């Protein structure tokens, strides 16, 4: 957010959509109970990956999400992140492929040892398989790298599974962003809001369809907000430097006043 705001003053939201998922935004100080005074705004780190840890997402979580959660290092935590971030999408796909194979829809009903291996289906494979330029023969080649001897029909199903999982991730992430920009609009009692979101993260940058579906979802769910998305290059490093520079300047000004 800070990196993009340096060049674009309307940037008041930051998003990471990569291995993990998180967002921040400028909240009205009057709504922040632990801060004294009502004037101005303050940046809030949402830690939105933990959304759903209280069970509020249970009605949209699938048996595959539950399996991924149960086999993770932090069971019951970061449930929202586990549905929409790069670290987990490949594992969701693997759980679905195992289920489809058990039902006899894939790989002649034979579950290979490779498919049983947790983490074997990396998210980068989703990006490769979903690439519009990739023919089914190349999809089969990727699956063979994973020790999965697939037919043409298998490749079609796997590609459909990958597309469904990543589409859902983009829509879930987009729903979160729509809620944030709409809250900013309501905070300011505006009929219409123009706002810019600074975005970083490999999923957003490298997946062939994620950013398009994400932006489309935000547009559909927050029609009263005109949201522009700016790519943040090396956001964490530059943003930290900018904040430090502002902090130093403020300290110098305060010292001179005293």
mmCIF file with all atom_site columns, N, CA and C in Angstrom, residues 72-117:
data_model
loop_
_atom_site.group_PDB
_atom_site.id
_atom_site.type_symbol
_atom_site.label_atom_id
_atom_site.label_alt_id
_atom_site.label_comp_id
_atom_site.label_asym_id
_atom_site.label_entity_id
_atom_site.label_seq_id
_atom_site.pdbx_PDB_ins_code
_atom_site.Cartn_x
_atom_site.Cartn_y
_atom_site.Cartn_z
_atom_site.occupancy
_atom_site.B_iso_or_equiv
_atom_site.pdbx_formal_charge
_atom_site.auth_seq_id
_atom_site.auth_comp_id
_atom_site.auth_asym_id
_atom_site.auth_atom_id
_atom_site.pdbx_PDB_model_num
ATOM 1   N N  . UNK A 1 72  ? -2.475  -29.928 7.992   1.00 0.00 ? 72  UNK A N  1
ATOM 2   C CA . UNK A 1 72  ? -1.569  -28.773 8.021   1.00 0.00 ? 72  UNK A CA 1
ATOM 3   C C  . UNK A 1 72  ? -0.873  -28.669 9.373   1.00 0.00 ? 72  UNK A C  1
ATOM 4   N N  . UNK A 1 73  ? 0.120   -27.780 9.450   1.00 0.00 ? 73  UNK A N  1
ATOM 5   C CA . UNK A 1 73  ? 0.872   -27.582 10.696  1.00 0.00 ? 73  UNK A CA 1
ATOM 6   C C  . UNK A 1 73  ? 0.088   -26.755 11.712  1.00 0.00 ? 73  UNK A C  1
ATOM 7   N N  . UNK A 1 74  ? -0.946  -26.044 11.243  1.00 0.00 ? 74  UNK A N  1
ATOM 8   C CA . UNK A 1 74  ? -1.714  -25.163 12.136  1.00 0.00 ? 74  UNK A CA 1
ATOM 9   C C  . UNK A 1 74  ? -3.210  -25.439 12.003  1.00 0.00 ? 74  UNK A C  1
ATOM 10  N N  . UNK A 1 75  ? -3.590  -26.659 12.333  1.00 0.00 ? 75  UNK A N  1
ATOM 11  C CA . UNK A 1 75  ? -4.987  -27.084 12.157  1.00 0.00 ? 75  UNK A CA 1
ATOM 12  C C  . UNK A 1 75  ? -5.957  -26.130 12.861  1.00 0.00 ? 75  UNK A C  1
ATOM 13  N N  . UNK A 1 76  ? -7.010  -25.761 12.138  1.00 0.00 ? 76  UNK A N  1
ATOM 14  C CA . UNK A 1 76  ? -8.035  -24.879 12.703  1.00 0.00 ? 76  UNK A CA 1
ATOM 15  C C  . UNK A 1 76  ? -7.710  -23.401 12.586  1.00 0.00 ? 76  UNK A C  1
ATOM 16  N N  . UNK A 1 77  ? -6.517  -23.092 12.094  1.00 0.00 ? 77  UNK A N  1
ATOM 17  C CA . UNK A 1 77  ? -6.090  -21.692 11.966  1.00 0.00 ? 77  UNK A CA 1
ATOM 18  C C  . UNK A 1 77  ? -5.997  -21.293 10.490  1.00 0.00 ? 77  UNK A C  1
ATOM 19  N N  . UNK A 1 78  ? -6.093  -19.994 10.231  1.00 0.00 ? 78  UNK A N  1
ATOM 20  C CA . UNK A 1 78  ? -5.898  -19.442 8.876   1.00 0.00 ? 78  UNK A CA 1
ATOM 21  C C  . UNK A 1 78  ? -6.812  -20.108 7.840   1.00 0.00 ? 78  UNK A C  1
ATOM 22  N N  . UNK A 1 79  ? -8.060  -20.312 8.184   1.00 0.00 ? 79  UNK A N  1
ATOM 23  C CA . UNK A 1 79  ? -8.958  -21.069 7.305   1.00 0.00 ? 79  UNK A CA 1
ATOM 24  C C  . UNK A 1 79  ? -9.250  -20.347 5.988   1.00 0.00 ? 79  UNK A C  1
ATOM 25  N N  . UNK A 1 80  ? -9.390  -19.043 6.045   1.00 0.00 ? 80  UNK A N  1
ATOM 26  C CA . UNK A 1 80  ? -9.635  -18.268 4.818   1.00 0.00 ? 80  UNK A CA 1
ATOM 27  C C  . UNK A 1 80  ? -8.422  -18.376 3.896   1.00 0.00 ? 80  UNK A C  1
ATOM 28  N N  . UNK A 1 81  ? -7.234  -18.204 4.488   1.00 0.00 ? 81  UNK A N  1
ATOM 29  C CA . UNK A 1 81  ? -5.999  -18.293 3.707   1.00 0.00 ? 81  UNK A CA 1
ATOM 30  C C  . UNK A 1 81  ? -5.857  -19.663 3.051   1.00 0.00 ? 81  UNK A C  1
ATOM 31  N N  . UNK A 1 82  ? -6.295  -20.695 3.737   1.00 0.00 ? 82  UNK A N  1
ATOM 32  C CA . UNK A 1 82  ? -6.163  -22.056 3.202   1.00 0.00 ? 82  UNK A CA 1
ATOM 33  C C  . UNK A 1 82  ? -7.086  -22.316 2.017   1.00 0.00 ? 82  UNK A C  1
ATOM 34  N N  . UNK A 1 83  ? -8.019  -21.402 1.779   1.00 0.00 ? 83  UNK A N  1
ATOM 35  C CA . UNK A 1 83  ? -8.932  -21.559 0.640   1.00 0.00 ? 83  UNK A CA 1
ATOM 36  C C  . UNK A 1 83  ? -8.516  -20.712 -0.562  1.00 0.00 ? 83  UNK A C  1
ATOM 37  N N  . UNK A 1 84  ? -7.591  -19.763 -0.339  1.00 0.00 ? 84  UNK A N  1
ATOM 38  C CA . UNK A 1 84  ? -7.317  -18.836 -1.451  1.00 0.00 ? 84  UNK A CA 1
ATOM 39  C C  . UNK A 1 84  ? -5.848  -18.459 -1.630  1.00 0.00 ? 84  UNK A C  1
ATOM 40  N N  . UNK A 1 85  ? -4.922  -19.114 -0.952  1.00 0.00 ? 85  UNK A N  1
ATOM 41  C CA . UNK A 1 85  ? -3.520  -18.724 -1.123  1.00 0.00 ? 85  UNK A CA 1
ATOM 42  C C  . UNK A 1 85  ? -2.705  -19.833 -1.781  1.00 0.00 ? 85  UNK A C  1
ATOM 43  N N  . UNK A 1 86  ? -1.616  -19.433 -2.386  1.00 0.00 ? 86  UNK A N  1
ATOM 44  C CA . UNK A 1 86  ? -0.793  -20.334 -3.182  1.00 0.00 ? 86  UNK A CA 1
ATOM 45  C C  . UNK A 1 86  ? -0.239  -21.534 -2.427  1.00 0.00 ? 86  UNK A C  1
ATOM 46  N N  . UNK A 1 87  ? -0.015  -21.368 -1.134  1.00 0.00 ? 87  UNK A N  1
ATOM 47  C CA . UNK A 1 87  ? 0.568   -22.466 -0.360  1.00 0.00 ? 87  UNK A CA 1
ATOM 48  C C  . UNK A 1 87  ? -0.337  -23.703 -0.340  1.00 0.00 ? 87  UNK A C  1
ATOM 49  N N  . UNK A 1 88  ? -1.653  -23.496 -0.497  1.00 0.00 ? 88  UNK A N  1
ATOM 50  C CA . UNK A 1 88  ? -2.593  -24.594 -0.271  1.00 0.00 ? 88  UNK A CA 1
ATOM 51  C C  . UNK A 1 88  ? -3.359  -25.063 -1.511  1.00 0.00 ? 88  UNK A C  1
ATOM 52  N N  . UNK A 1 89  ? -3.373  -24.273 -2.583  1.00 0.00 ? 89  UNK A N  1
ATOM 53  C CA . UNK A 1 89  ? -4.226  -24.628 -3.731  1.00 0.00 ? 89  UNK A CA 1
ATOM 54  C C  . UNK A 1 89  ? -3.849  -25.971 -4.347  1.00 0.00 ? 89  UNK A C  1
ATOM 55  N N  . UNK A 1 90  ? -2.563  -26.222 -4.485  1.00 0.00 ? 90  UNK A N  1
ATOM 56  C CA . UNK A 1 90  ? -2.117  -27.492 -5.053  1.00 0.00 ? 90  UNK A CA 1
ATOM 57  C C  . UNK A 1 90  ? -2.543  -28.679 -4.202  1.00 0.00 ? 90  UNK A C  1
ATOM 58  N N  . UNK A 1 91  ? -2.522  -28.479 -2.888  1.00 0.00 ? 91  UNK A N  1
ATOM 59  C CA . UNK A 1 91  ? -2.912  -29.557 -1.975  1.00 0.00 ? 91  UNK A CA 1
ATOM 60  C C  . UNK A 1 91  ? -4.426  -29.819 -2.038  1.00 0.00 ? 91  UNK A C  1
ATOM 61  N N  . UNK A 1 92  ? -5.211  -28.750 -2.235  1.00 0.00 ? 92  UNK A N  1
ATOM 62  C CA . UNK A 1 92  ? -6.662  -28.936 -2.424  1.00 0.00 ? 92  UNK A CA 1
ATOM 63  C C  . UNK A 1 92  ? -6.905  -29.772 -3.681  1.00 0.00 ? 92  UNK A C  1
ATOM 64  N N  . UNK A 1 93  ? -6.185  -29.418 -4.768  1.00 0.00 ? 93  UNK A N  1
ATOM 65  C CA . UNK A 1 93  ? -6.315  -30.178 -6.021  1.00 0.00 ? 93  UNK A CA 1
ATOM 66  C C  . UNK A 1 93  ? -5.958  -31.646 -5.791  1.00 0.00 ? 93  UNK A C  1
ATOM 67  N N  . UNK A 1 94  ? -4.879  -31.894 -5.070  1.00 0.00 ? 94  UNK A N  1
ATOM 68  C CA . UNK A 1 94  ? -4.452  -33.291 -4.824  1.00 0.00 ? 94  UNK A CA 1
ATOM 69  C C  . UNK A 1 94  ? -5.544  -34.068 -4.085  1.00 0.00 ? 94  UNK A C  1
ATOM 70  N N  . UNK A 1 95  ? -6.154  -33.437 -3.092  1.00 0.00 ? 95  UNK A N  1
ATOM 71  C CA . UNK A 1 95  ? -7.223  -34.112 -2.339  1.00 0.00 ? 95  UNK A CA 1
ATOM 72  C C  . UNK A 1 95  ? -8.409  -34.465 -3.255  1.00 0.00 ? 95  UNK A C  1
ATOM 73  N N  . UNK A 1 96  ? -8.741  -33.553 -4.169  1.00 0.00 ? 96  UNK A N  1
ATOM 74  C CA . UNK A 1 96  ? -9.848  -33.805 -5.104  1.00 0.00 ? 96  UNK A CA 1
ATOM 75  C C  . UNK A 1 96  ? -9.485  -34.940 -6.058  1.00 0.00 ? 96  UNK A C  1
ATOM 76  N N  . UNK A 1 97  ? -8.241  -34.936 -6.562  1.00 0.00 ? 97  UNK A N  1
ATOM 77  C CA . UNK A 1 97  ? -7.805  -35.982 -7.500  1.00 0.00 ? 97  UNK A CA 1
ATOM 78  C C  . UNK A 1 97  ? -7.836  -37.357 -6.837  1.00 0.00 ? 97  UNK A C  1
ATOM 79  N N  . UNK A 1 98  ? -7.435  -37.417 -5.565  1.00 0.00 ? 98  UNK A N  1
ATOM 80  C CA . UNK A 1 98  ? -7.483  -38.690 -4.834  1.00 0.00 ? 98  UNK A CA 1
ATOM 81  C C  . UNK A 1 98  ? -8.923  -39.187 -4.744  1.00 0.00 ? 98  UNK A C  1
ATOM 82  N N  . UNK A 1 99  ? -9.836  -38.268 -4.404  1.00 0.00 ? 99  UNK A N  1
ATOM 83  C CA . UNK A 1 99  ? -11.248 -38.641 -4.268  1.00 0.00 ? 99  UNK A CA 1
ATOM 84  C C  . UNK A 1 99  ? -11.816 -39.129 -5.600  1.00 0.00 ? 99  UNK A C  1
ATOM 85  N N  . UNK A 1 100 ? -11.510 -38.405 -6.681  1.00 0.00 ? 100 UNK A N  1
ATOM 86  C CA . UNK A 1 100 ? -12.018 -38.791 -8.005  1.00 0.00 ? 100 UNK A CA 1
ATOM 87  C C  . UNK A 1 100 ? -11.434 -40.134 -8.454  1.00 0.00 ? 100 UNK A C  1
ATOM 88  N N  . UNK A 1 101 ? -10.177 -40.383 -8.086  1.00 0.00 ? 101 UNK A N  1
ATOM 89  C CA . UNK A 1 101 ? -9.539  -41.663 -8.440  1.00 0.00 ? 101 UNK A CA 1
ATOM 90  C C  . UNK A 1 101 ? -10.188 -42.812 -7.669  1.00 0.00 ? 101 UNK A C  1
ATOM 91  N N  . UNK A 1 102 ? -10.441 -42.569 -6.379  1.00 0.00 ? 102 UNK A N  1
ATOM 92  C CA . UNK A 1 102 ? -11.117 -43.600 -5.566  1.00 0.00 ? 102 UNK A CA 1
ATOM 93  C C  . UNK A 1 102 ? -12.481 -43.953 -6.138  1.00 0.00 ? 102 UNK A C  1
ATOM 94  N N  . UNK A 1 103 ? -13.145 -42.958 -6.733  1.00 0.00 ? 103 UNK A N  1
ATOM 95  C CA . UNK A 1 103 ? -14.474 -43.196 -7.306  1.00 0.00 ? 103 UNK A CA 1
ATOM 96  C C  . UNK A 1 103 ? -14.400 -43.782 -8.717  1.00 0.00 ? 103 UNK A C  1
ATOM 97  N N  . UNK A 1 104 ? -13.171 -43.923 -9.228  1.00 0.00 ? 104 UNK A N  1
ATOM 98  C CA . UNK A 1 104 ? -12.994 -44.546 -10.534 1.00 0.00 ? 104 UNK A CA 1
ATOM 99  C C  . UNK A 1 104 ? -13.100 -43.598 -11.719 1.00 0.00 ? 104 UNK A C  1
ATOM 100 N N  . UNK A 1 105 ? -13.090 -42.289 -11.454 1.00 0.00 ? 105 UNK A N  1
ATOM 101 C CA . UNK A 1 105 ? -13.208 -41.313 -12.549 1.00 0.00 ? 105 UNK A CA 1
ATOM 102 C C  . UNK A 1 105 ? -11.852 -40.952 -13.159 1.00 0.00 ? 105 UNK A C  1
ATOM 103 N N  . UNK A 1 106 ? -10.762 -41.246 -12.447 1.00 0.00 ? 106 UNK A N  1
ATOM 104 C CA . UNK A 1 106 ? -9.426  -40.819 -12.886 1.00 0.00 ? 106 UNK A CA 1
ATOM 105 C C  . UNK A 1 106 ? -8.426  -41.967 -12.791 1.00 0.00 ? 106 UNK A C  1
ATOM 106 N N  . UNK A 1 107 ? -7.408  -41.894 -13.649 1.00 0.00 ? 107 UNK A N  1
ATOM 107 C CA . UNK A 1 107 ? -6.236  -42.775 -13.575 1.00 0.00 ? 107 UNK A CA 1
ATOM 108 C C  . UNK A 1 107 ? -6.630  -44.258 -13.401 1.00 0.00 ? 107 UNK A C  1
ATOM 109 N N  . UNK A 1 108 ? -7.726  -44.649 -14.086 1.00 0.00 ? 108 UNK A N  1
ATOM 110 C CA . UNK A 1 108 ? -8.212  -46.059 -14.071 1.00 0.00 ? 108 UNK A CA 1
ATOM 111 C C  . UNK A 1 108 ? -8.466  -46.562 -12.647 1.00 0.00 ? 108 UNK A C  1
ATOM 112 N N  . UNK A 1 109 ? -8.713  -45.617 -11.744 1.00 0.00 ? 109 UNK A N  1
ATOM 113 C CA . UNK A 1 109 ? -9.008  -45.990 -10.350 1.00 0.00 ? 109 UNK A CA 1
ATOM 114 C C  . UNK A 1 109 ? -7.781  -46.376 -9.543  1.00 0.00 ? 109 UNK A C  1
ATOM 115 N N  . UNK A 1 110 ? -6.585  -46.159 -10.127 1.00 0.00 ? 110 UNK A N  1
ATOM 116 C CA . UNK A 1 110 ? -5.339  -46.537 -9.443  1.00 0.00 ? 110 UNK A CA 1
ATOM 117 C C  . UNK A 1 110 ? -4.680  -45.302 -8.802  1.00 0.00 ? 110 UNK A C  1
ATOM 118 N N  . UNK A 1 111 ? -4.591  -45.300 -7.481  1.00 0.00 ? 111 UNK A N  1
ATOM 119 C CA . UNK A 1 111 ? -3.929  -44.189 -6.782  1.00 0.00 ? 111 UNK A CA 1
ATOM 120 C C  . UNK A 1 111 ? -2.440  -44.494 -6.683  1.00 0.00 ? 111 UNK A C  1
ATOM 121 N N  . UNK A 1 112 ? -1.626  -43.695 -7.365  1.00 0.00 ? 112 UNK A N  1
ATOM 122 C CA . UNK A 1 112 ? -0.178  -43.928 -7.333  1.00 0.00 ? 112 UNK A CA 1
ATOM 123 C C  . UNK A 1 112 ? 0.407   -43.473 -5.998  1.00 0.00 ? 112 UNK A C  1
ATOM 124 N N  . UNK A 1 113 ? 1.583   -43.995 -5.679  1.00 0.00 ? 113 UNK A N  1
ATOM 125 C CA . UNK A 1 113 ? 2.275   -43.578 -4.444  1.00 0.00 ? 113 UNK A CA 1
ATOM 126 C C  . UNK A 1 113 ? 2.566   -42.082 -4.484  1.00 0.00 ? 113 UNK A C  1
ATOM 127 N N  . UNK A 1 114 ? 2.845   -41.595 -5.702  1.00 0.00 ? 114 UNK A N  1
ATOM 128 C CA . UNK A 1 114 ? 3.139   -40.162 -5.849  1.00 0.00 ? 114 UNK A CA 1
ATOM 129 C C  . UNK A 1 114 ? 1.942   -39.323 -5.432  1.00 0.00 ? 114 UNK A C  1
ATOM 130 N N  . UNK A 1 115 ? 0.755   -39.731 -5.875  1.00 0.00 ? 115 UNK A N  1
ATOM 131 C CA . UNK A 1 115 ? -0.455  -38.964 -5.563  1.00 0.00 ? 115 UNK A CA 1
ATOM 132 C C  . UNK A 1 115 ? -0.745  -38.978 -4.064  1.00 0.00 ? 115 UNK A C  1
ATOM 133 N N  . UNK A 1 116 ? -0.250  -39.986 -3.370  1.00 0.00 ? 116 UNK A N  1
ATOM 134 C CA . UNK A 1 116 ? -0.449  -40.064 -1.914  1.00 0.00 ? 116 UNK A CA 1
ATOM 135 C C  . UNK A 1 116 ? 0.481   -39.126 -1.148  1.00 0.00 ? 116 UNK A C  1
ATOM 136 N N  . UNK A 1 117 ? 1.467   -38.581 -1.857  1.00 0.00 ? 117 UNK A N  1
ATOM 137 C CA . UNK A 1 117 ? 2.481   -37.747 -1.194  1.00 0.00 ? 117 UNK A CA 1
ATOM 138 C C  . UNK A 1 117 ? 1.986   -36.322 -0.989  1.00 0.00 ? 117 UNK A C  1
#
